PDB file of C-alpha atoms in Angstrom:
ATOM      1  CA  ARG A   1      37.572  16.483  34.230  1.00 59.00           C
ATOM      2  CA  GLY A   2      37.140  15.227  30.701  1.00 62.00           C
ATOM      3  CA  SER A   3      38.713  15.834  27.327  1.00 68.00           C
ATOM      4  CA  ASN A   4      37.773  18.486  24.793  1.00 73.00           C
ATOM      5  CA  ASP A   5      34.953  17.758  22.364  1.00 75.00           C
ATOM      6  CA  PHE A   6      35.177  17.569  18.591  1.00 72.00           C
ATOM      7  CA  ASP A   7      32.282  19.079  16.656  1.00 70.00           C
ATOM      8  CA  GLY A   8      30.701  18.037  13.356  1.00 64.00           C
ATOM      9  CA  ARG A   9      33.524  19.685  11.399  1.00 69.00           C
ATOM     10  CA  GLY A  10      36.108  17.718  13.342  1.00 69.00           C
ATOM     11  CA  MET A  11      37.267  20.918  15.081  1.00 75.00           C
ATOM     12  CA  GLU A  12      38.376  20.699  18.707  1.00 78.00           C
ATOM     13  CA  VAL A  13      36.125  22.588  21.106  1.00 77.00           C
ATOM     14  CA  GLU A  14      37.143  23.448  24.667  1.00 78.00           C
ATOM     15  CA  SER A  15      34.962  21.463  27.009  1.00 75.00           C
ATOM     16  CA  THR A  16      34.797  20.132  30.530  1.00 74.00           C
ATOM     17  CA  SER A  17      32.457  18.009  32.613  1.00 75.00           C
ATOM     18  CA  ALA A  18      32.029  18.777  36.277  1.00 77.00           C
ATOM     19  CA  LEU A  19      29.896  18.242  39.363  1.00 80.00           C
ATOM     20  CA  LEU A  20      29.861  21.178  41.789  1.00 84.00           C
ATOM     21  CA  LEU A  21      28.990  20.080  45.331  1.00 83.00           C
ATOM     22  CA  PRO A  22      27.878  22.840  47.758  1.00 83.00           C
ATOM     23  CA  PRO A  23      30.457  23.356  50.526  1.00 82.00           C
ATOM     24  CA  GLY A  24      29.181  22.270  53.904  1.00 82.00           C
ATOM     25  CA  GLY A  25      26.303  20.386  52.331  1.00 80.00           C
ATOM     26  CA  GLY A  26      27.563  17.032  53.488  1.00 86.00           C
ATOM     27  CA  LEU A  27      27.520  15.495  50.023  1.00 89.00           C
ATOM     28  CA  ARG A  28      30.482  13.416  48.978  1.00 91.00           C
ATOM     29  CA  CYS A  29      31.430  11.752  45.735  1.00 91.00           C
ATOM     30  CA  LEU A  30      31.784   7.982  46.158  1.00 94.00           C
ATOM     31  CA  ARG A  31      32.499   6.937  42.599  1.00 94.00           C
ATOM     32  CA  ARG A  32      32.800   8.383  39.111  1.00 93.00           C
ATOM     33  CA  GLU A  33      33.108   7.003  35.620  1.00 93.00           C
ATOM     34  CA  GLY A  34      33.739   8.640  32.250  1.00 91.00           C
ATOM     35  CA  ALA A  35      31.763   7.859  29.099  1.00 93.00           C
ATOM     36  CA  LEU A  36      33.162   8.937  25.738  1.00 91.00           C
ATOM     37  CA  LEU A  37      30.493   9.087  23.015  1.00 93.00           C
ATOM     38  CA  THR A  38      32.122   9.040  19.580  1.00 90.00           C
ATOM     39  CA  LEU A  39      31.024   9.132  15.942  1.00 89.00           C
ATOM     40  CA  ARG A  40      32.573   9.214  12.492  1.00 86.00           C
ATOM     41  CA  PRO A  41      30.000  11.194  10.477  1.00 80.00           C
ATOM     42  CA  ARG A  42      32.220  11.151   7.400  1.00 81.00           C
ATOM     43  CA  LYS A  43      35.590   9.915   6.275  1.00 82.00           C
ATOM     44  CA  GLY A  44      38.484  11.461   8.152  1.00 80.00           C
ATOM     45  CA  VAL A  45      36.245  13.171  10.728  1.00 80.00           C
ATOM     46  CA  ARG A  46      35.796  11.911  14.288  1.00 83.00           C
ATOM     47  CA  VAL A  47      33.576  13.678  16.785  1.00 86.00           C
ATOM     48  CA  SER A  48      33.395  12.975  20.498  1.00 87.00           C
ATOM     49  CA  ARG A  49      31.816  14.148  23.728  1.00 88.00           C
ATOM     50  CA  GLU A  50      32.909  12.965  27.150  1.00 89.00           C
ATOM     51  CA  HIS A  51      30.391  12.558  29.947  1.00 92.00           C
ATOM     52  CA  LEU A  52      30.983  12.161  33.663  1.00 92.00           C
ATOM     53  CA  VAL A  53      28.726   9.874  35.708  1.00 95.00           C
ATOM     54  CA  VAL A  54      29.035  10.297  39.489  1.00 95.00           C
ATOM     55  CA  LEU A  55      27.627   8.607  42.566  1.00 96.00           C
ATOM     56  CA  VAL A  56      27.086  10.962  45.518  1.00 95.00           C
ATOM     57  CA  GLU A  57      25.976  10.240  49.084  1.00 94.00           C
ATOM     58  CA  ARG A  58      24.295  12.326  51.773  1.00 90.00           C
ATOM     59  CA  PRO A  59      25.162  12.031  55.491  1.00 90.00           C
ATOM     60  CA  ASP A  60      22.004   9.919  56.016  1.00 89.00           C
ATOM     61  CA  GLY A  61      23.297   7.357  53.523  1.00 91.00           C
ATOM     62  CA  GLN A  62      20.979   8.335  50.666  1.00 92.00           C
ATOM     63  CA  ARG A  63      22.724   7.919  47.310  1.00 94.00           C
ATOM     64  CA  LEU A  64      22.096   9.440  43.896  1.00 95.00           C
ATOM     65  CA  VAL A  65      23.655   8.980  40.468  1.00 96.00           C
ATOM     66  CA  LEU A  66      24.043  12.184  38.435  1.00 95.00           C
ATOM     67  CA  CYS A  67      25.167  12.939  34.905  1.00 95.00           C
ATOM     68  CA  SER A  68      25.132  16.125  32.824  1.00 93.00           C
ATOM     69  CA  VAL A  69      24.197  15.087  29.289  1.00 94.00           C
ATOM     70  CA  HIS A  70      25.103  16.576  25.907  1.00 92.00           C
ATOM     71  CA  LEU A  71      24.342  14.150  23.085  1.00 93.00           C
ATOM     72  CA  HIS A  72      25.155  14.522  19.408  1.00 92.00           C
ATOM     73  CA  VAL A  73      22.330  15.322  17.025  1.00 91.00           C
ATOM     74  CA  PRO A  74      20.465  12.139  15.980  1.00 93.00           C
ATOM     75  CA  ALA A  75      20.929  13.003  12.298  1.00 90.00           C
ATOM     76  CA  MET A  76      24.696  12.897  12.854  1.00 89.00           C
ATOM     77  CA  VAL A  77      24.362   9.475  14.479  1.00 92.00           C
ATOM     78  CA  ASP A  78      22.345   8.292  11.485  1.00 92.00           C
ATOM     79  CA  ARG A  79      24.896   9.647   9.005  1.00 88.00           C
ATOM     80  CA  ALA A  80      27.582   7.695  10.833  1.00 89.00           C
ATOM     81  CA  ARG A  81      25.473   4.553  10.241  1.00 91.00           C
ATOM     82  CA  ARG A  82      25.372   3.700  13.903  1.00 90.00           C
ATOM     83  CA  GLY A  83      22.401   2.562  15.877  1.00 94.00           C
ATOM     84  CA  PHE A  84      21.277   5.003  18.559  1.00 96.00           C
ATOM     85  CA  LEU A  85      21.555   2.341  21.287  1.00 97.00           C
ATOM     86  CA  GLU A  86      25.073   1.465  20.159  1.00 96.00           C
ATOM     87  CA  TYR A  87      25.979   5.151  20.317  1.00 96.00           C
ATOM     88  CA  LEU A  88      24.641   5.356  23.901  1.00 97.00           C
ATOM     89  CA  LYS A  89      26.388   2.185  25.064  1.00 97.00           C
ATOM     90  CA  PRO A  90      29.405   3.928  26.726  1.00 96.00           C
ATOM     91  CA  LEU A  91      26.968   5.996  28.813  1.00 96.00           C
ATOM     92  CA  ARG A  92      25.057   2.882  29.842  1.00 96.00           C
ATOM     93  CA  VAL A  93      28.285   1.078  30.780  1.00 96.00           C
ATOM     94  CA  ALA A  94      29.394   4.037  32.923  1.00 96.00           C
ATOM     95  CA  ILE A  95      26.035   4.176  34.755  1.00 96.00           C
ATOM     96  CA  GLU A  96      26.142   0.441  35.429  1.00 95.00           C
ATOM     97  CA  ALA A  97      29.723   0.706  36.688  1.00 95.00           C
ATOM     98  CA  VAL A  98      28.894   3.554  39.087  1.00 95.00           C
ATOM     99  CA  THR A  99      25.795   1.806  40.465  1.00 93.00           C
ATOM    100  CA  GLY A 100      27.482  -1.580  40.656  1.00 90.00           C
ATOM    101  CA  SER A 101      24.637  -3.120  38.661  1.00 86.00           C
ATOM    102  CA  LYS A 102      25.523  -6.344  36.850  1.00 82.00           C
ATOM    103  CA  SER A 103      22.011  -7.064  35.602  1.00 84.00           C
ATOM    104  CA  GLY A 104      21.365  -3.531  34.331  1.00 84.00           C
ATOM    105  CA  GLU A 105      18.586  -2.960  36.849  1.00 90.00           C
ATOM    106  CA  LEU A 106      18.957   0.382  38.593  1.00 93.00           C
ATOM    107  CA  ARG A 107      18.248   0.228  42.321  1.00 91.00           C
ATOM    108  CA  ILE A 108      19.926   3.537  43.124  1.00 94.00           C
ATOM    109  CA  PRO A 109      18.085   6.747  42.127  1.00 95.00           C
ATOM    110  CA  CYS A 110      19.544   8.078  38.893  1.00 96.00           C
ATOM    111  CA  LEU A 111      19.120  11.490  37.253  1.00 96.00           C
ATOM    112  CA  LEU A 112      20.451  12.313  33.787  1.00 97.00           C
ATOM    113  CA  LEU A 113      19.782  15.858  32.642  1.00 95.00           C
ATOM    114  CA  GLY A 114      20.960  18.311  30.030  1.00 94.00           C
ATOM    115  CA  ASP A 115      20.921  18.779  26.269  1.00 94.00           C
ATOM    116  CA  PHE A 116      19.816  15.547  24.623  1.00 96.00           C
ATOM    117  CA  ASN A 117      19.518  17.307  21.246  1.00 94.00           C
ATOM    118  CA  ILE A 118      16.403  15.280  20.547  1.00 96.00           C
ATOM    119  CA  ASP A 119      12.699  15.583  21.299  1.00 96.00           C
ATOM    120  CA  PRO A 120      11.746  13.578  24.413  1.00 96.00           C
ATOM    121  CA  GLU A 121       9.255  11.438  22.474  1.00 96.00           C
ATOM    122  CA  GLU A 122      11.822  10.708  19.784  1.00 96.00           C
ATOM    123  CA  PHE A 123      14.316   9.645  22.451  1.00 97.00           C
ATOM    124  CA  ARG A 124      11.776   7.226  23.912  1.00 96.00           C
ATOM    125  CA  LYS A 125      11.092   5.740  20.491  1.00 96.00           C
ATOM    126  CA  ARG A 126      14.775   5.243  19.740  1.00 96.00           C
ATOM    127  CA  THR A 127      15.444   3.575  23.106  1.00 97.00           C
ATOM    128  CA  SER A 128      12.201   1.615  23.575  1.00 95.00           C
ATOM    129  CA  GLY A 129      13.809  -1.623  22.387  1.00 93.00           C
ATOM    130  CA  ASP A 130      16.317  -1.683  25.241  1.00 95.00           C
ATOM    131  CA  VAL A 131      15.428  -2.930  28.737  1.00 95.00           C
ATOM    132  CA  PHE A 132      17.996  -0.678  30.421  1.00 96.00           C
ATOM    133  CA  TRP A 133      16.751   2.572  28.889  1.00 97.00           C
ATOM    134  CA  ARG A 134      13.098   1.621  29.399  1.00 96.00           C
ATOM    135  CA  GLN A 135      13.704   2.024  33.141  1.00 95.00           C
ATOM    136  CA  PHE A 136      13.997   5.777  32.692  1.00 96.00           C
ATOM    137  CA  GLU A 137      11.049   8.137  32.817  1.00 95.00           C
ATOM    138  CA  THR A 138      11.116  11.557  31.192  1.00 95.00           C
ATOM    139  CA  ALA A 139      10.962  14.634  33.412  1.00 95.00           C
ATOM    140  CA  LEU A 140      10.147  17.667  31.295  1.00 96.00           C
ATOM    141  CA  PRO A 141      10.946  21.161  32.604  1.00 96.00           C
ATOM    142  CA  GLN A 142       8.108  23.653  32.716  1.00 96.00           C
ATOM    143  CA  GLY A 143       8.328  27.022  31.003  1.00 94.00           C
ATOM    144  CA  GLY A 144       8.199  26.382  27.269  1.00 93.00           C
ATOM    145  CA  ASP A 145      11.014  25.876  24.785  1.00 95.00           C
ATOM    146  CA  THR A 146      14.396  25.158  26.322  1.00 96.00           C
ATOM    147  CA  ALA A 147      16.599  26.031  23.329  1.00 95.00           C
ATOM    148  CA  HIS A 148      16.753  28.828  20.766  1.00 95.00           C
ATOM    149  CA  ARG A 149      15.227  28.134  17.358  1.00 94.00           C
ATOM    150  CA  SER A 150      18.720  27.976  15.814  1.00 92.00           C
ATOM    151  CA  ASN A 151      19.295  24.664  17.630  1.00 91.00           C
ATOM    152  CA  PRO A 152      18.448  21.230  16.204  1.00 89.00           C
ATOM    153  CA  CYS A 153      15.684  20.766  18.783  1.00 93.00           C
ATOM    154  CA  ARG A 154      13.832  23.445  20.740  1.00 95.00           C
ATOM    155  CA  ARG A 155      12.673  20.960  23.430  1.00 95.00           C
ATOM    156  CA  GLY A 156      15.836  18.879  23.647  1.00 95.00           C
ATOM    157  CA  ASP A 157      16.757  19.849  27.222  1.00 96.00           C
ATOM    158  CA  PHE A 158      15.121  17.640  29.835  1.00 97.00           C
ATOM    159  CA  ALA A 159      15.857  14.936  32.411  1.00 97.00           C
ATOM    160  CA  LEU A 160      15.640  11.161  32.678  1.00 97.00           C
ATOM    161  CA  GLN A 161      14.945   9.586  36.066  1.00 96.00           C
ATOM    162  CA  ALA A 162      15.158   5.983  37.219  1.00 95.00           C
ATOM    163  CA  GLY A 163      15.660   3.907  40.364  1.00 92.00           C
ATOM    164  CA  GLY A 164      13.134   5.765  42.487  1.00 90.00           C
ATOM    165  CA  GLY A 165      12.379   9.349  43.364  1.00 87.00           C
ATOM    166  CA  GLN A 166      10.314  12.055  41.712  1.00 91.00           C
ATOM    167  CA  TRP A 167      11.887  15.064  40.007  1.00 95.00           C
ATOM    168  CA  ARG A 168      10.342  18.311  38.806  1.00 95.00           C
ATOM    169  CA  GLY A 169      12.056  21.022  36.845  1.00 96.00           C
ATOM    170  CA  ARG A 170      11.656  24.343  35.138  1.00 96.00           C
ATOM    171  CA  SER A 171      13.562  26.350  32.577  1.00 96.00           C
ATOM    172  CA  LEU A 172      15.015  29.606  33.852  1.00 95.00           C
ATOM    173  CA  GLY A 173      15.256  32.810  31.880  1.00 93.00           C
ATOM    174  CA  SER A 174      13.042  34.116  29.096  1.00 92.00           C
ATOM    175  CA  PRO A 175      11.440  31.741  26.556  1.00 93.00           C
ATOM    176  CA  SER A 176      11.887  34.485  23.943  1.00 94.00           C
ATOM    177  CA  PHE A 177      15.710  34.196  24.184  1.00 95.00           C
ATOM    178  CA  ASP A 178      15.971  37.960  23.758  1.00 95.00           C
ATOM    179  CA  ALA A 179      19.125  38.081  25.921  1.00 94.00           C
ATOM    180  CA  PHE A 180      20.790  35.519  23.656  1.00 94.00           C
ATOM    181  CA  GLU A 181      19.766  37.379  20.516  1.00 94.00           C
ATOM    182  CA  ARG A 182      21.163  40.649  21.889  1.00 93.00           C
ATOM    183  CA  HIS A 183      24.402  38.873  22.811  1.00 93.00           C
ATOM    184  CA  ALA A 184      24.623  37.217  19.382  1.00 93.00           C
ATOM    185  CA  ALA A 185      24.030  40.576  17.654  1.00 93.00           C
ATOM    186  CA  ARG A 186      26.800  42.148  19.719  1.00 91.00           C
ATOM    187  CA  VAL A 187      29.190  39.295  18.881  1.00 91.00           C
ATOM    188  CA  SER A 188      28.443  39.746  15.164  1.00 92.00           C
ATOM    189  CA  LYS A 189      28.917  43.508  15.401  1.00 92.00           C
ATOM    190  CA  VAL A 190      32.264  43.156  17.187  1.00 91.00           C
ATOM    191  CA  ALA A 191      33.409  40.491  14.702  1.00 91.00           C
ATOM    192  CA  ARG A 192      32.589  42.763  11.732  1.00 92.00           C
ATOM    193  CA  ARG A 193      34.406  45.687  13.346  1.00 92.00           C
ATOM    194  CA  ARG A 194      37.423  43.504  14.079  1.00 91.00           C
ATOM    195  CA  LEU A 195      37.606  42.299  10.471  1.00 93.00           C
ATOM    196  CA  ARG A 196      37.423  45.865   9.161  1.00 94.00           C
ATOM    197  CA  LEU A 197      40.091  47.044  11.594  1.00 92.00           C
ATOM    198  CA  GLN A 198      42.354  44.170  10.588  1.00 93.00           C
ATOM    199  CA  GLN A 199      41.973  45.111   6.920  1.00 94.00           C
ATOM    200  CA  ALA A 200      42.557  48.794   7.675  1.00 93.00           C
ATOM    201  CA  LEU A 201      45.646  48.026   9.765  1.00 92.00           C
ATOM    202  CA  GLN A 202      47.093  45.797   7.070  1.00 94.00           C
ATOM    203  CA  ARG A 203      46.624  48.468   4.393  1.00 94.00           C
ATOM    204  CA  CYS A 204      47.935  51.201   6.702  1.00 92.00           C
ATOM    205  CA  ARG A 205      51.097  49.203   7.302  1.00 93.00           C
ATOM    206  CA  HIS A 206      51.546  48.752   3.570  1.00 93.00           C
ATOM    207  CA  VAL A 207      51.090  52.493   2.912  1.00 93.00           C
ATOM    208  CA  THR A 208      53.364  53.415   5.835  1.00 92.00           C
ATOM    209  CA  ALA A 209      56.108  51.172   4.471  1.00 92.00           C
ATOM    210  CA  GLY A 210      55.702  52.770   1.020  1.00 92.00           C
ATOM    211  CA  CYS A 211      55.820  56.299   2.450  1.00 89.00           C
ATOM    212  CA  LYS A 212      58.965  55.424   4.424  1.00 89.00           C
ATOM    213  CA  GLU A 213      60.590  54.215   1.242  1.00 89.00           C
ATOM    214  CA  VAL A 214      59.681  57.484  -0.531  1.00 86.00           C
ATOM    215  CA  VAL A 215      61.132  59.522   2.368  1.00 83.00           C
ATOM    216  CA  GLU A 216      64.375  57.551   2.199  1.00 85.00           C
ATOM    217  CA  LEU A 217      64.594  57.985  -1.591  1.00 84.00           C
ATOM    218  CA  ALA A 218      64.019  61.750  -1.296  1.00 78.00           C
ATOM    219  CA  SER A 219      66.656  61.992   1.440  1.00 79.00           C
ATOM    220  CA  ARG A 220      69.237  60.161  -0.656  1.00 78.00           C
ATOM    221  CA  ALA A 221      68.409  62.342  -3.658  1.00 72.00           C
ATOM    222  CA  GLU A 222      68.930  65.483  -1.527  1.00 66.00           C
ATOM    223  CA  ALA A 223      72.298  64.233  -0.343  1.00 68.00           C
ATOM    224  CA  GLU A 224      73.488  63.604  -3.904  1.00 67.00           C
ATOM    225  CA  LEU A 225      72.608  67.108  -5.187  1.00 60.00           C
ATOM    226  CA  PRO A 226      75.599  69.498  -5.716  1.00 59.00           C
ATOM    227  CA  SER A 227      73.653  72.584  -4.590  1.00 57.00           C
ATOM    228  CA  PRO A 228      71.212  73.254  -1.734  1.00 58.00           C
ATOM    229  CA  LEU A 229      67.514  72.570  -2.355  1.00 51.00           C
ATOM    230  CA  GLU A 230      65.058  75.321  -3.100  1.00 56.00           C
ATOM    231  CA  ASP A 231      62.427  76.178  -0.488  1.00 52.00           C
ATOM    232  CA  VAL A 232      59.785  74.327  -2.498  1.00 50.00           C
ATOM    233  CA  ASP A 233      61.883  71.151  -2.548  1.00 55.00           C
ATOM    234  CA  LEU A 234      62.521  71.396   1.210  1.00 56.00           C
ATOM    235  CA  MET A 235      58.769  71.741   1.771  1.00 69.00           C
ATOM    236  CA  VAL A 236      58.124  68.511  -0.165  1.00 71.00           C
ATOM    237  CA  GLY A 237      60.618  66.617   2.013  1.00 72.00           C
ATOM    238  CA  GLN A 238      59.068  67.953   5.206  1.00 80.00           C
ATOM    239  CA  GLN A 239      55.597  67.043   4.001  1.00 84.00           C
ATOM    240  CA  LEU A 240      56.738  63.492   3.251  1.00 83.00           C
ATOM    241  CA  GLU A 241      58.236  63.131   6.748  1.00 87.00           C
ATOM    242  CA  SER A 242      55.078  64.561   8.325  1.00 90.00           C
ATOM    243  CA  ALA A 243      52.950  62.139   6.292  1.00 89.00           C
ATOM    244  CA  HIS A 244      55.114  59.226   7.420  1.00 88.00           C
ATOM    245  CA  LEU A 245      54.775  60.244  11.076  1.00 91.00           C
ATOM    246  CA  ALA A 246      51.004  60.654  10.694  1.00 92.00           C
ATOM    247  CA  LEU A 247      50.755  57.177   9.146  1.00 90.00           C
ATOM    248  CA  GLN A 248      52.752  55.703  12.018  1.00 92.00           C
ATOM    249  CA  ARG A 249      50.374  57.314  14.537  1.00 93.00           C
ATOM    250  CA  ALA A 250      47.377  56.028  12.579  1.00 92.00           C
ATOM    251  CA  GLU A 251      48.885  52.536  12.588  1.00 93.00           C
ATOM    252  CA  GLN A 252      49.306  52.691  16.368  1.00 94.00           C
ATOM    253  CA  SER A 253      45.712  53.908  16.818  1.00 94.00           C
ATOM    254  CA  LEU A 254      44.360  51.084  14.660  1.00 92.00           C
ATOM    255  CA  GLY A 255      46.418  48.603  16.660  1.00 92.00           C
ATOM    256  CA  ARG A 256      44.951  49.881  19.939  1.00 92.00           C
ATOM    257  CA  ALA A 257      41.404  49.749  18.537  1.00 91.00           C
ATOM    258  CA  LEU A 258      41.975  46.175  17.345  1.00 90.00           C
ATOM    259  CA  LYS A 259      43.305  45.172  20.750  1.00 89.00           C
ATOM    260  CA  ALA A 260      40.220  46.666  22.413  1.00 87.00           C
ATOM    261  CA  CYS A 261      38.013  44.531  20.147  1.00 85.00           C
ATOM    262  CA  ALA A 262      39.842  41.427  21.333  1.00 80.00           C
ATOM    263  CA  ALA A 263      38.375  41.763  24.841  1.00 76.00           C
ATOM    264  CA  PRO A 264      36.151  38.709  25.442  1.00 78.00           C
ATOM    265  CA  LEU A 265      32.395  39.172  25.448  1.00 81.00           C
ATOM    266  CA  ARG A 266      31.004  37.644  28.603  1.00 85.00           C
ATOM    267  CA  ARG A 267      28.861  34.566  28.032  1.00 84.00           C
ATOM    268  CA  THR A 268      26.555  33.707  30.920  1.00 89.00           C
ATOM    269  CA  LEU A 269      23.860  31.174  31.661  1.00 88.00           C
ATOM    270  CA  MET A 270      21.217  33.803  31.006  1.00 91.00           C
ATOM    271  CA  ASN A 271      22.409  34.900  27.543  1.00 92.00           C
ATOM    272  CA  SER A 272      22.989  31.387  26.252  1.00 93.00           C
ATOM    273  CA  ASP A 273      21.062  29.727  23.414  1.00 93.00           C
ATOM    274  CA  HIS A 274      19.918  27.154  26.008  1.00 94.00           C
ATOM    275  CA  ARG A 275      17.939  28.053  29.104  1.00 95.00           C
ATOM    276  CA  PRO A 276      19.380  26.822  32.418  1.00 94.00           C
ATOM    277  CA  LEU A 277      17.476  23.926  33.975  1.00 95.00           C
ATOM    278  CA  HIS A 278      16.520  23.854  37.658  1.00 95.00           C
ATOM    279  CA  PHE A 279      15.369  20.492  39.026  1.00 95.00           C
ATOM    280  CA  HIS A 280      14.378  19.455  42.527  1.00 93.00           C
ATOM    281  CA  GLY A 281      12.990  16.174  43.758  1.00 91.00           C
ATOM    282  CA  ASN A 282      12.221  13.728  46.518  1.00 89.00           C
ATOM    283  CA  LEU A 283      14.222  10.556  46.937  1.00 86.00           C
ATOM    284  CA  PRO A 284      13.064   7.349  48.597  1.00 84.00           C
ATOM    285  CA  PRO A 285      14.570   6.712  52.051  1.00 79.00           C
ATOM    286  CA  SER A 286      17.916   4.946  52.055  1.00 68.00           C
ATOM    287  CA  GLN A 287      18.097   1.340  53.144  1.00 57.00           C
ATOM    288  CA  ASP A 288      19.805   2.346  56.403  1.00 51.00           C
ATOM    289  CA  SER A 289      17.059   4.871  57.170  1.00 45.00           C
ATOM    290  CA  ALA A 290      14.374   2.319  56.327  1.00 45.00           C
ATOM    291  CA  ASP A 291      15.987  -0.254  58.637  1.00 46.00           C
ATOM    292  CA  GLU A 292      16.167   2.261  61.500  1.00 43.00           C
ATOM    293  CA  ALA A 293      12.510   3.222  61.032  1.00 35.00           C
ATOM    294  CA  GLU A 294      11.519  -0.446  61.041  1.00 41.00           C
ATOM    295  CA  GLU A 295      13.454  -1.099  64.287  1.00 44.00           C
ATOM    296  CA  SER A 296      11.853   1.866  66.027  1.00 37.00           C
TER     297      SER A 296
END
């Protein structure tokens, strides 16, 4: 679920927020809340990213709050003249709503992970003045940089944990991002080829239309002559018709080549500019489990 995002240019970007539960795993979603983080970095431009906060439960009654995070760059927040805590408020409200917390204290294990677009230490500094966010501890994935150097922050992918439990994570894929660089080079190559084919097709169409006009003029001139054309004149007409047919075939070939370039290049987790994160952890026993253990 969720609406599309709007980037720093104000352009709409296809986006979705989802939680994929393994079939047969026994997990069920008890509650979910959306959090729309918005900014106005400059006049007439509004950017937004929607987050989905969910509360899941295991068959033994153990509950966990999850959220996949993708924050705007802090510099964009600053340009919008908004405090970082004010910017995060919709996310806080959604977490409190899902957990049922009225005081802001998190008693249910909570895991927020994804692209924070900020260094972990910088995030802690910007949120240290708020009691709610001070509950969270940073869980850094092992394996080096999590994002390609073209991103605002090379260590901006991590997790925040609160409410109990211990989480450990690692970044998958290569820290050199060679797969991403190969993919990016291929995208650039295909884009250049597509632009050149578009230009060639446009010019070919223009020339084909001009040649057709010349053929029609020559045909009308032949019809208006009182005597039959000489062999040389007939040859010129045939050459013009042959040229027109050749241009039409070239136009069709360029069209097919352009269509072939339109085939989507497959983007995967492993050729992305961000490395996938894999986290696993231990949760404290649920209250029901603790009560049963105490009775026994």
